[in-house]
PDB file of C-alpha atoms and ligand atoms in Angstrom:
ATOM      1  CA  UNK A   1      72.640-121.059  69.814  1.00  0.00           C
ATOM      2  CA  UNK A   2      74.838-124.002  70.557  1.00  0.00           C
ATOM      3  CA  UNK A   3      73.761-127.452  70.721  1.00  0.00           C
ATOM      4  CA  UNK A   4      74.404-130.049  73.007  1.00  0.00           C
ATOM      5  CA  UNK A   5      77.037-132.148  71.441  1.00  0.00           C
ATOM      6  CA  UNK A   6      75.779-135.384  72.733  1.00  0.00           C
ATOM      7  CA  UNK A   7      71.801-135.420  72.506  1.00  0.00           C
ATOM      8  CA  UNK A   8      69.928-138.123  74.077  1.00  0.00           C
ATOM      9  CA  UNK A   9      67.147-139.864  72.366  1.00  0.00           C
ATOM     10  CA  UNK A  10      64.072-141.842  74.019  1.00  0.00           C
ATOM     11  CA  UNK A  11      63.338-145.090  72.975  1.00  0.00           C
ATOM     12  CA  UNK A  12      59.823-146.318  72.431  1.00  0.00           C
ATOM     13  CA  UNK A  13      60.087-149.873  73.323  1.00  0.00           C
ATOM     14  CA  UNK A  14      57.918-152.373  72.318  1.00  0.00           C
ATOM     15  CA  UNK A  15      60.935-155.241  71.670  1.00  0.00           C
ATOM     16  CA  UNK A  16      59.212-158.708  72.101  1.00  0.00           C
ATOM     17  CA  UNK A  17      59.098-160.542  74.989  1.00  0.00           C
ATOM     18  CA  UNK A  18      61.271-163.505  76.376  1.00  0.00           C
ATOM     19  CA  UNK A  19      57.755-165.483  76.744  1.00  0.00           C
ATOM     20  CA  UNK A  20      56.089-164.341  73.339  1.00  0.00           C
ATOM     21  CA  UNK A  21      59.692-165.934  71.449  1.00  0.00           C
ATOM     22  CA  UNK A  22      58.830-169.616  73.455  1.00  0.00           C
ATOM     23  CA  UNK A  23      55.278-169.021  72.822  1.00  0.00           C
ATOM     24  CA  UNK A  24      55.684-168.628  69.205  1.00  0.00           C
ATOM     25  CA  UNK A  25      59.007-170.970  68.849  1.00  0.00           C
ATOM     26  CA  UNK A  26      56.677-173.926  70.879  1.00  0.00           C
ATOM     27  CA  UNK A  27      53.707-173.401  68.106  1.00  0.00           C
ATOM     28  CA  UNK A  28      55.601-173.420  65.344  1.00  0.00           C
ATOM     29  CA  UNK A  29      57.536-176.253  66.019  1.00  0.00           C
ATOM     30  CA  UNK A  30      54.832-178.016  67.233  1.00  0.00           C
ATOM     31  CA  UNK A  31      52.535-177.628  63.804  1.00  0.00           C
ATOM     32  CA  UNK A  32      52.976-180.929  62.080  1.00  0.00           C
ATOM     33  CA  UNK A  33      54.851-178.647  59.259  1.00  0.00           C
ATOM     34  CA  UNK A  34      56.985-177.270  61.656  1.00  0.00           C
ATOM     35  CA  UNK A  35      58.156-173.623  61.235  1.00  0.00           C
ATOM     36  CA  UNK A  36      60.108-170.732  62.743  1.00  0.00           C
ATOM     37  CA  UNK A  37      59.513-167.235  61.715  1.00  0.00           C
ATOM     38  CA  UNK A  38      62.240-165.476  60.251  1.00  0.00           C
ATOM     39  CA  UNK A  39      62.214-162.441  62.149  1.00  0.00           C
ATOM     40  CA  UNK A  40      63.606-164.039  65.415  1.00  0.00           C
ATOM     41  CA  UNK A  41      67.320-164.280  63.002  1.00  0.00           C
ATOM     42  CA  UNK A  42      67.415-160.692  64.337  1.00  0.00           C
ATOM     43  CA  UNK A  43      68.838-160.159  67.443  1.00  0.00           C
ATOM     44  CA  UNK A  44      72.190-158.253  68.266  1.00  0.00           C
ATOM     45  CA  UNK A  45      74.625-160.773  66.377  1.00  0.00           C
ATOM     46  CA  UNK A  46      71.911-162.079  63.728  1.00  0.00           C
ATOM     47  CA  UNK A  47      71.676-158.595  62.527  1.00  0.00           C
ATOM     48  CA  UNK A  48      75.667-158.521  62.409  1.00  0.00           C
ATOM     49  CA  UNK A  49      75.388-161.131  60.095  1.00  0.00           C
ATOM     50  CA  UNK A  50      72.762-159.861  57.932  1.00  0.00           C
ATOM     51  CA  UNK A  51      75.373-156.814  57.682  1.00  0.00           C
ATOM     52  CA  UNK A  52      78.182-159.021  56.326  1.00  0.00           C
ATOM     53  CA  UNK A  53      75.224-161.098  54.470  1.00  0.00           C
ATOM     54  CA  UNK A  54      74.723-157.791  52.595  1.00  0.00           C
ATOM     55  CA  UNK A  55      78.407-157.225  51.630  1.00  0.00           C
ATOM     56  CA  UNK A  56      78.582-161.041  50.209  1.00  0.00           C
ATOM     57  CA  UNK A  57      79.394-160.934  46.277  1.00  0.00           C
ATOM     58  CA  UNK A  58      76.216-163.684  45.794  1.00  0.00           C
ATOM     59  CA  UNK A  59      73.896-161.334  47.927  1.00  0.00           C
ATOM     60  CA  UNK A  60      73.163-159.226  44.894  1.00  0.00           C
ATOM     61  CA  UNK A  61      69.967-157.767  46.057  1.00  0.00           C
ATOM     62  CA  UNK A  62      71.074-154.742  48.925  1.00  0.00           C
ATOM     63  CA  UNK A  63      73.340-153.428  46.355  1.00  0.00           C
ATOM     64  CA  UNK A  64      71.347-154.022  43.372  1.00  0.00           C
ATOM     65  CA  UNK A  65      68.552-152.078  45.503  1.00  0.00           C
ATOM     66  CA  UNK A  66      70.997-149.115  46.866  1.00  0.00           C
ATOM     67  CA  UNK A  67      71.989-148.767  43.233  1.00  0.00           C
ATOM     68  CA  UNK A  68      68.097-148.219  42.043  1.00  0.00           C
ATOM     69  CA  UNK A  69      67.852-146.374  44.561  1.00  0.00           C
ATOM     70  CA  UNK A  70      70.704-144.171  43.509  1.00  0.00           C
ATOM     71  CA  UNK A  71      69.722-143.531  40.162  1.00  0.00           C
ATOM     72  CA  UNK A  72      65.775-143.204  41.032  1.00  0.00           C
ATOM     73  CA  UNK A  73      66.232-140.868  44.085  1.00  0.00           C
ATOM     74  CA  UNK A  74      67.245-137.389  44.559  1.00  0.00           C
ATOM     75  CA  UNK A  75      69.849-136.647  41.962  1.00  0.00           C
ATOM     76  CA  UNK A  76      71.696-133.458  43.128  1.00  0.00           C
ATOM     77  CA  UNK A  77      71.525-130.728  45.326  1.00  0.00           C
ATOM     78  CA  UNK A  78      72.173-127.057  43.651  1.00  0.00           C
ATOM     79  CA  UNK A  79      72.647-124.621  47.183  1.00  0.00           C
ATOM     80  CA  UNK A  80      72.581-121.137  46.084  1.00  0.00           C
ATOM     81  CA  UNK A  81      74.225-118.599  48.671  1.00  0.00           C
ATOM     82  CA  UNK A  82      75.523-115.233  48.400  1.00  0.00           C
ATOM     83  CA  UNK A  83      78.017-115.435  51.281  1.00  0.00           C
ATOM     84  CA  UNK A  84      80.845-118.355  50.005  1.00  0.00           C
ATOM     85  CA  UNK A  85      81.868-119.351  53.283  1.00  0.00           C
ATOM     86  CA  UNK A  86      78.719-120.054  54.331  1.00  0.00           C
ATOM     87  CA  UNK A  87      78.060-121.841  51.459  1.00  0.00           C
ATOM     88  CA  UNK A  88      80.890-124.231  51.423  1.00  0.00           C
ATOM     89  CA  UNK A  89      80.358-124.867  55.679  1.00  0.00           C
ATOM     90  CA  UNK A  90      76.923-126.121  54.591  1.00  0.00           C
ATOM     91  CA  UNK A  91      78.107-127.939  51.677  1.00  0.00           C
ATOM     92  CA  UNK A  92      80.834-129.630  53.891  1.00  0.00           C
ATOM     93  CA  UNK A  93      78.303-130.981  56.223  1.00  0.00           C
ATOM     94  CA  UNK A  94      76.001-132.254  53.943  1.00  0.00           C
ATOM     95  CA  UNK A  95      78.402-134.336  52.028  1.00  0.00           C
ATOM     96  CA  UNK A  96      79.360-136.036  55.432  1.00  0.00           C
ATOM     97  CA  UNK A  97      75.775-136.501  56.084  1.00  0.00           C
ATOM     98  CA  UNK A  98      74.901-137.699  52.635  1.00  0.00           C
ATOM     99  CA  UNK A  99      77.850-138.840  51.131  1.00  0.00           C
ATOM    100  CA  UNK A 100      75.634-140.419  48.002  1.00  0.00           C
ATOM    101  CA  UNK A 101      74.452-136.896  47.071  1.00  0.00           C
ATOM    102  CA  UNK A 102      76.111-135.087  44.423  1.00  0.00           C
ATOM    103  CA  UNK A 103      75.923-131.510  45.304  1.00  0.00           C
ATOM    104  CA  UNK A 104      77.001-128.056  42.980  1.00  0.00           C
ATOM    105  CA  UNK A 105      77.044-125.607  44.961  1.00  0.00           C
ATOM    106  CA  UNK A 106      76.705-121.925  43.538  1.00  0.00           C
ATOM    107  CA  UNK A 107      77.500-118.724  45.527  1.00  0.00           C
ATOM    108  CA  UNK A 108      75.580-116.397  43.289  1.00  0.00           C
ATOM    109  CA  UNK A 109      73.098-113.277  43.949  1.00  0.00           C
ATOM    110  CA  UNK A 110      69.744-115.481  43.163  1.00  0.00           C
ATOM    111  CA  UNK A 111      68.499-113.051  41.705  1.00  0.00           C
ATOM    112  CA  UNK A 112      70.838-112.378  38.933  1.00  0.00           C
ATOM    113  CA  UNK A 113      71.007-114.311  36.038  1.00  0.00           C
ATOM    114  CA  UNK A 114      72.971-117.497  36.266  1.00  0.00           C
ATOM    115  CA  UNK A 115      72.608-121.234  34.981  1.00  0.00           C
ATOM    116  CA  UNK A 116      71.960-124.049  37.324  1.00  0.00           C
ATOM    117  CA  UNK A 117      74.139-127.122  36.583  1.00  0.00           C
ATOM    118  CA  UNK A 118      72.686-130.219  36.144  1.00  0.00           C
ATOM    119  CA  UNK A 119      73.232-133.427  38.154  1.00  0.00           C
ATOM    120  CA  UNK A 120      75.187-136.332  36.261  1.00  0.00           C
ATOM    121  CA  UNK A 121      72.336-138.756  37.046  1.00  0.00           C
ATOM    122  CA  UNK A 122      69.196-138.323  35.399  1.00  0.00           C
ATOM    123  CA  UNK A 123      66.710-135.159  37.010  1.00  0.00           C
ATOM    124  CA  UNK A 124      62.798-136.255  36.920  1.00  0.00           C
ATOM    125  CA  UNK A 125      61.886-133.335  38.784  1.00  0.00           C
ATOM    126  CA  UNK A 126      63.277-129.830  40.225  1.00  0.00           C
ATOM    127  CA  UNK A 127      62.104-128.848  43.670  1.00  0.00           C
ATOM    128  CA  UNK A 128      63.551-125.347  45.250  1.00  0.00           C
ATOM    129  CA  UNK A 129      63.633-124.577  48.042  1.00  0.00           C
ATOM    130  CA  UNK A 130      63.633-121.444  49.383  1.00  0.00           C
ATOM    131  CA  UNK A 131      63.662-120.693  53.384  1.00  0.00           C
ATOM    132  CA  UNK A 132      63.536-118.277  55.905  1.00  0.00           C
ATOM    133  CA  UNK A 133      60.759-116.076  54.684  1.00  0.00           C
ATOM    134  CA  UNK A 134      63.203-114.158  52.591  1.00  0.00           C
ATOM    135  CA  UNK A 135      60.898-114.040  49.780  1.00  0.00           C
ATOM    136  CA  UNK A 136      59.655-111.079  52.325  1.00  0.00           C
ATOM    137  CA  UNK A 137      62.733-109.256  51.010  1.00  0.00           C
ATOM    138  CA  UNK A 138      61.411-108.279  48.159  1.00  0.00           C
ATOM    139  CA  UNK A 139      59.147-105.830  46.962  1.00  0.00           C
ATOM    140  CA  UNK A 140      55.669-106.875  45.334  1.00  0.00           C
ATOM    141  CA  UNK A 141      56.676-106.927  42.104  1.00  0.00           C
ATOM    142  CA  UNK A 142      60.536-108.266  42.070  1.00  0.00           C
ATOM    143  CA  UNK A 143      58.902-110.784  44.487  1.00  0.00           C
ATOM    144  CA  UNK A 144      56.214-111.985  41.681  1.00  0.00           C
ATOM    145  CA  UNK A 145      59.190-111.899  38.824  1.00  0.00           C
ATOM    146  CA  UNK A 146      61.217-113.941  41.500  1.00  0.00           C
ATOM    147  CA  UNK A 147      58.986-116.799  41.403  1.00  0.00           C
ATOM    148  CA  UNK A 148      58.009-116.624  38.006  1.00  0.00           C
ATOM    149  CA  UNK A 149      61.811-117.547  37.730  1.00  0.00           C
ATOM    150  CA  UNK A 150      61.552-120.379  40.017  1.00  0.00           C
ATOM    151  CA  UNK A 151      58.254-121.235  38.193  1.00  0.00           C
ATOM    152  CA  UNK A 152      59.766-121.707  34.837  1.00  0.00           C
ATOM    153  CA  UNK A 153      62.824-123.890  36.040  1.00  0.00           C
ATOM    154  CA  UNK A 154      60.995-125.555  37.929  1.00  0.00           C
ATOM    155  CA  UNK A 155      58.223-126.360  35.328  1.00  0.00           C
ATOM    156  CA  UNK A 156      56.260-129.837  36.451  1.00  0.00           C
ATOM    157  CA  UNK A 157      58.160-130.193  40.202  1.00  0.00           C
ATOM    158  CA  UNK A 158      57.523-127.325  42.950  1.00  0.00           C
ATOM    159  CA  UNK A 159      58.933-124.709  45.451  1.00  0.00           C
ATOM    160  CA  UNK A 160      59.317-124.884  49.280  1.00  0.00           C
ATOM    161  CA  UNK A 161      58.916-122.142  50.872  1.00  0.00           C
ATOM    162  CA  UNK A 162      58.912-120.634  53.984  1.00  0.00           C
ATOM    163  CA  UNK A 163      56.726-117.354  54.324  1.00  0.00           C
ATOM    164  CA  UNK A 164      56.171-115.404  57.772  1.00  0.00           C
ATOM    165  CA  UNK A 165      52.601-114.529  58.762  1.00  0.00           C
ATOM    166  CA  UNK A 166      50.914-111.564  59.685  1.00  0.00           C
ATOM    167  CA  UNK A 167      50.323-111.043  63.368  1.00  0.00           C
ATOM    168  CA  UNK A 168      50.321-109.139  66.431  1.00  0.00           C
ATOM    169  CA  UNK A 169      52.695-106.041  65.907  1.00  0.00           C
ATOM    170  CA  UNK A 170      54.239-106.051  68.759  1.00  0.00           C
ATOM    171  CA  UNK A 171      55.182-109.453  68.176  1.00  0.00           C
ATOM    172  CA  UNK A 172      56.907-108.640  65.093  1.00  0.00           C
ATOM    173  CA  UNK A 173      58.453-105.282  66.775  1.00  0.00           C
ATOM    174  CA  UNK A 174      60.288-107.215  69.250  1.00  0.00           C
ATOM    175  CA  UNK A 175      61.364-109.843  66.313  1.00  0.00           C
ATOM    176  CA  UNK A 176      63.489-106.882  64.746  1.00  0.00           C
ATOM    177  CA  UNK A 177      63.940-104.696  68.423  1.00  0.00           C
ATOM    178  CA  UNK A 178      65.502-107.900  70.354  1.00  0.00           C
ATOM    179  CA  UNK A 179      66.929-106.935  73.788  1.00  0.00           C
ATOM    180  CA  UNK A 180      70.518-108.128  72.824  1.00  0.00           C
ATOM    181  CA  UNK A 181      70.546-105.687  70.026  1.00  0.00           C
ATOM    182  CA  UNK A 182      71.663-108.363  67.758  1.00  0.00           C
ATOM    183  CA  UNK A 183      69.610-107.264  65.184  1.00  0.00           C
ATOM    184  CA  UNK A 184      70.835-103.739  65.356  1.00  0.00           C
ATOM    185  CA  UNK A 185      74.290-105.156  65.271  1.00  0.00           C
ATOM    186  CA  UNK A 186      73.645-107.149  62.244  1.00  0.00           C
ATOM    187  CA  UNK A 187      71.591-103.600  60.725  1.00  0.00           C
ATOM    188  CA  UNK A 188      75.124-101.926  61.703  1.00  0.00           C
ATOM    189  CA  UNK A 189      77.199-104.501  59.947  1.00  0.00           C
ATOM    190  CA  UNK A 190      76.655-103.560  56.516  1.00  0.00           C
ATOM    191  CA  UNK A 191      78.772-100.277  57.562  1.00  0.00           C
ATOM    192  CA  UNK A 192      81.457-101.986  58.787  1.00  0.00           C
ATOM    193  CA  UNK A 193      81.347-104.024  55.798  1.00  0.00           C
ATOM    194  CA  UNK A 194      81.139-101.122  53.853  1.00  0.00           C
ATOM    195  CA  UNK A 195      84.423 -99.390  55.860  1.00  0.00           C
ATOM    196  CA  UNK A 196      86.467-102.722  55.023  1.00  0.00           C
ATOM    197  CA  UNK A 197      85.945-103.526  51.510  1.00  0.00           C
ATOM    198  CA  UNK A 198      85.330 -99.897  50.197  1.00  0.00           C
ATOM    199  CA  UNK A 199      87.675 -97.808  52.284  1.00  0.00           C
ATOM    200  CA  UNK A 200      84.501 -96.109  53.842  1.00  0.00           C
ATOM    201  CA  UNK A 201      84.705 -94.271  57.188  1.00  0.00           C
ATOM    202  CA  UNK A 202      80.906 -94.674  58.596  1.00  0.00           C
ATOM    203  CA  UNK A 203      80.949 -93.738  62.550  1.00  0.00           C
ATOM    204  CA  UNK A 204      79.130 -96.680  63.502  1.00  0.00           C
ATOM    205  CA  UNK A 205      78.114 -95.410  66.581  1.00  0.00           C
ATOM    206  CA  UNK A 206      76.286 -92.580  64.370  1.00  0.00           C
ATOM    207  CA  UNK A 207      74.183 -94.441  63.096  1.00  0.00           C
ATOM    208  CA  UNK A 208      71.061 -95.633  64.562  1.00  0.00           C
ATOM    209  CA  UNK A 209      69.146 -98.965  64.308  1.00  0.00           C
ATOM    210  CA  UNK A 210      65.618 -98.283  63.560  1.00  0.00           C
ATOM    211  CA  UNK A 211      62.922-101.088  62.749  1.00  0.00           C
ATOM    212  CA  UNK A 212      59.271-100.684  62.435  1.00  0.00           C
ATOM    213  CA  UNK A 213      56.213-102.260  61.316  1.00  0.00           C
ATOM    214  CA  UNK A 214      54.157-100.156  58.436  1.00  0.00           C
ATOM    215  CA  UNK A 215      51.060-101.819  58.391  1.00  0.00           C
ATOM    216  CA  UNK A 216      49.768-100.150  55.490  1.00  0.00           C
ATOM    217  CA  UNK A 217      52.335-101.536  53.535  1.00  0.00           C
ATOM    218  CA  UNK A 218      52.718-105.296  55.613  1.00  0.00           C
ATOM    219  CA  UNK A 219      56.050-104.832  55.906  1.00  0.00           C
ATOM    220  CA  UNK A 220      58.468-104.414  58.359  1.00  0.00           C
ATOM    221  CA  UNK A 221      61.238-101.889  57.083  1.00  0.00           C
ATOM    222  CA  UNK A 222      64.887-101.475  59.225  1.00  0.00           C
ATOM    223  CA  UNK A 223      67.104 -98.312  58.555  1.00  0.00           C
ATOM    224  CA  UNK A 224      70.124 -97.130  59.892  1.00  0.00           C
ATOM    225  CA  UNK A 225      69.284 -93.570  60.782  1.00  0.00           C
ATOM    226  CA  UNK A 226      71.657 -90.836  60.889  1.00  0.00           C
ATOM    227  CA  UNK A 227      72.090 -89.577  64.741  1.00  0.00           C
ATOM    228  CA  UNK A 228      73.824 -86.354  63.554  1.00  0.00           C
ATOM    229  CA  UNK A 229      74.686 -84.360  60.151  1.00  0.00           C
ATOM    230  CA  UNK A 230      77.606 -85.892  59.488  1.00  0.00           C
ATOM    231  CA  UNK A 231      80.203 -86.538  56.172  1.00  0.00           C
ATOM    232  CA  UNK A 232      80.848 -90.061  55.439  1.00  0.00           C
ATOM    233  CA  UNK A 233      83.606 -90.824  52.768  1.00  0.00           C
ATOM    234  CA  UNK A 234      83.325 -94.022  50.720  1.00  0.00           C
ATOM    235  CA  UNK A 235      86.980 -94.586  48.675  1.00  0.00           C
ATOM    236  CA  UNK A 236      87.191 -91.048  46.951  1.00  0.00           C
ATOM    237  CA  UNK A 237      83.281 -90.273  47.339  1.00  0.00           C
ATOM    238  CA  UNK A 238      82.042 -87.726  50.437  1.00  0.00           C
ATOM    239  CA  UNK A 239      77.911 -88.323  51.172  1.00  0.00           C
ATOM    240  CA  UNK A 240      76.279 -86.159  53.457  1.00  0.00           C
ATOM    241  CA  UNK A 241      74.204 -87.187  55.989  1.00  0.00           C
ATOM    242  CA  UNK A 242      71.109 -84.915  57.838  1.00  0.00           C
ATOM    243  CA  UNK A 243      70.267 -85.668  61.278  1.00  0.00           C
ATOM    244  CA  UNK A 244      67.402 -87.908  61.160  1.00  0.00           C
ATOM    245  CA  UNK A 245      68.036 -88.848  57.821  1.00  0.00           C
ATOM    246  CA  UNK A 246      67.833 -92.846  56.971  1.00  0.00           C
ATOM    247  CA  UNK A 247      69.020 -95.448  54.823  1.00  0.00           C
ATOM    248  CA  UNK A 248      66.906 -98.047  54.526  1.00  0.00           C
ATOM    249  CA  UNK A 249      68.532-101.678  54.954  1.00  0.00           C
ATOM    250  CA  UNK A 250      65.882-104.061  54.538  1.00  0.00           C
ATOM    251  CA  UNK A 251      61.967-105.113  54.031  1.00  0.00           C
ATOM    252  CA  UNK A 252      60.607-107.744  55.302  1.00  0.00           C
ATOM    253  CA  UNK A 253      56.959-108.604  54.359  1.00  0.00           C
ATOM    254  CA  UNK A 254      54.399-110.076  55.867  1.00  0.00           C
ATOM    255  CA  UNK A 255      51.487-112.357  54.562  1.00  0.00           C
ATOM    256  CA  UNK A 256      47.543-113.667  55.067  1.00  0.00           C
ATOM    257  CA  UNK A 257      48.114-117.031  53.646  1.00  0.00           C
ATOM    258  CA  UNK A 258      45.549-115.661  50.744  1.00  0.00           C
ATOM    259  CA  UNK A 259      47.882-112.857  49.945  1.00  0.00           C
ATOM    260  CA  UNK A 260      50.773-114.866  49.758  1.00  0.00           C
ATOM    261  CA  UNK A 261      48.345-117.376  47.834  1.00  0.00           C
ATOM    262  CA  UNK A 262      47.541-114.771  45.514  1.00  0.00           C
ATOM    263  CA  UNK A 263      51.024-113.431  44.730  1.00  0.00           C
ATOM    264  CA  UNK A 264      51.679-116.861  44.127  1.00  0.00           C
ATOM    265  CA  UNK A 265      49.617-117.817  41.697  1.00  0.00           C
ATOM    266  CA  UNK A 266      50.333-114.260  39.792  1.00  0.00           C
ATOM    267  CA  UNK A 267      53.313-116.171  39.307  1.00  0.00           C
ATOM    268  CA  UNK A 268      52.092-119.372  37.975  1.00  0.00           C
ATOM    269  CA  UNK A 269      52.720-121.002  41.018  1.00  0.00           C
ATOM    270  CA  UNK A 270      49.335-123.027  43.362  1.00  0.00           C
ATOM    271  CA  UNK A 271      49.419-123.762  46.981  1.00  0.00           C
ATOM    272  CA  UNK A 272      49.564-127.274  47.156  1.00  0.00           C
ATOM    273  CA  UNK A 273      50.306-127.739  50.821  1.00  0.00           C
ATOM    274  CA  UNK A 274      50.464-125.427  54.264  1.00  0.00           C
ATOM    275  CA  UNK A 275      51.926-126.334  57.333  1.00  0.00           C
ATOM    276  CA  UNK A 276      51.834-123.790  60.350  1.00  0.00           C
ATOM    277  CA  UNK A 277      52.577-123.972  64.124  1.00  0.00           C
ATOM    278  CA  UNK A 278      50.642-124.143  66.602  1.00  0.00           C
ATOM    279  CA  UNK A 279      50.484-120.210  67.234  1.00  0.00           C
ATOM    280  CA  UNK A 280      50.162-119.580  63.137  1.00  0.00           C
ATOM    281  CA  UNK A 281      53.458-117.160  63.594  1.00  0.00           C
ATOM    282  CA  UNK A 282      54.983-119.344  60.336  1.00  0.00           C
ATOM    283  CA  UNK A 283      54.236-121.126  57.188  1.00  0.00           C
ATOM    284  CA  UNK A 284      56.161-123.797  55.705  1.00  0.00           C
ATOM    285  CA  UNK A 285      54.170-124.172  52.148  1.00  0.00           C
ATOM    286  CA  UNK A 286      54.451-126.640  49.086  1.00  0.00           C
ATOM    287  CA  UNK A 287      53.914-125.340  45.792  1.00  0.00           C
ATOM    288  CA  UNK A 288      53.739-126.541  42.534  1.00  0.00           C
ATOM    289  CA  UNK A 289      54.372-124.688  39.260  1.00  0.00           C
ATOM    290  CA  UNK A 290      52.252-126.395  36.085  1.00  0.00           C
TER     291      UNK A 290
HETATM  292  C1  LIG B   1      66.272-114.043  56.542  1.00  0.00           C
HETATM  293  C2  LIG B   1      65.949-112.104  55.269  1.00  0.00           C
HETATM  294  C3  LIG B   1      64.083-113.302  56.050  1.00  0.00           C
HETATM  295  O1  LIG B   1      63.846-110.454  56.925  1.00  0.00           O
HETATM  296  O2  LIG B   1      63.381-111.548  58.741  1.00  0.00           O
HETATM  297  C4  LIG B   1      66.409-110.868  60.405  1.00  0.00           C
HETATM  298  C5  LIG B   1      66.609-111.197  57.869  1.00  0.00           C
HETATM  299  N1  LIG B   1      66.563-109.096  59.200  1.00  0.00           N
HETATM  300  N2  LIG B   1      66.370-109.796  61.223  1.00  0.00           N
HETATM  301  C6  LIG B   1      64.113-111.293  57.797  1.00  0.00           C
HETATM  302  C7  LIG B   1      66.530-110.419  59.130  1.00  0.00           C
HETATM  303  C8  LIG B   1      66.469-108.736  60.501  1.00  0.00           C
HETATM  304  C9  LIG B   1      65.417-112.083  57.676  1.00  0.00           C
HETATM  305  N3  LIG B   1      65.431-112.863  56.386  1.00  0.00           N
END
């Protein structure tokens, strides 16, 4: 969805009044050790001042801060991402937004075995992070070897995740059925992407989007389901296709925050924190691997 370029923001404002400045001026100059405080410098040009204050050569402390700062605080970023444009749009943005961060990006399969650079300034502690409830993706077991990974890397720091819920199936029907048929669109893609890079010739409009919940297994599971017998030729290779016959595309589980607690800690890993909304349709969740 696009966003408003300009957003406006509501100020909460408690500035001090006109009469509480004289009030407090009149006191403190009346005291027989007469005083001002400090934090009336601070208006629109005082704070201008302070700015250029900062910048001063003598005025060691904002820089001497900023650079403790820099060497205590967040050392690096690592983004991992499959898809390299995405990657580097991301990694574009958050440069601008923090250009103090050092960030290495890495457009891997996180799943395969790769290193993870390390930041030039000292690391303390590795967090991942790890969004979008697309630890869903995986089956039970890659899904427990996927954070025993994350576990071992990131040994005495912790893992962000975000984890879907269990809930009304309907709900999660219409999550992977959406009206627009984006979803089916995005199930379709991985034909076309298929016909591009590997010379395939998949009759997208053969091919049917198909998403379900299984309860039994908490998952919901898409396929792409074959809407006659057809051929399909990949490069030199033919596969045959029955009507009715599916390929499945994609899992995506569903948890009780126990279960997901559980397969956690199979891992190594302990719930440290949960947040949820309102509705309990999402959990955001902080854990820590010891
Ligand atoms: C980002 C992989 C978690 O499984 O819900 C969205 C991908 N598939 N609609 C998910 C997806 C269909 C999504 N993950």
């Amino acid at each position: 969805m696009l966003q408003d370029r300009k957003r406006s923001v509501l100020l909460y404002d408690f500035e001090p009044e006109r009469d509480t400045f004289r009030e407090e001026v009149l006191q403190g100059l009346q005291d027989s050790r007469k005083e001002l405080p400090s934090k009336y410098f601070y208006d629109d040009v005082g704070s201008q001042l302070f700015e250029q204050i900062c910048a001063l050569d003598e005025y060691y402390l904002t820089r001497t801060e900023l650079r403790i700062m820099q060497e205590q605080s967040p050392a690096g970023y690592v983004p991992i991402d499959i898809s390299k444009e995405q990657l580097m749009r991301s990694v574009t943005s958050l440069t601008i937004a923090y250009p103090a961060l050092e960030v290495l990006p890495i457009c891997a399969d996180y799943t395969s075995d790769f290193a993870i650079p390390s930041p030039t300034k000292p690391v303390s502690r590795r967090v991942a992070y790890f969004p979008g409830s697309t630890i869903g993706n995986f089956d039970r077991e890659p899904a427990k070897r996927f954070l025993q990974q994350i576990a071992k890397v990131c040994k005495g720091g912790g893992l962000l995740i975000g984890v879907d819920l269990k809930k009304d199936f309907n709900v999660l029907h219409r999550a992977y059925n959406d009206s627009q048929e984006v979803t089916a669109q995005f199930n379709r893609h991985l034909l076309v992407r298929i016909n591009q890079e590997l010379d395939a010739d998949f009759q997208l409009d053969q091919f049917g989007h198909y998403a379900f919940y299984n309860p039994g297994q908490s998952r919901i599971e898409m396929h792409l389901v074959s809407l006659k017998n057809q051929v399909v030729r990949i490069g030199e290779v033919e596969i045959s296709f029955k009507l009715g016959e599916s390929i499945w595309t994609e899992s995506s589980y569903k948890f009780t925050l126990e279960e997901f607690a559980q397969l956690a800690a199979t891992a190594g890993l302990r719930v440290e924190r949960v947040w949820t909304d309102a509705q309990q349709l999402f959990s955001v969740q902080y854990l820590t691997a010891s």
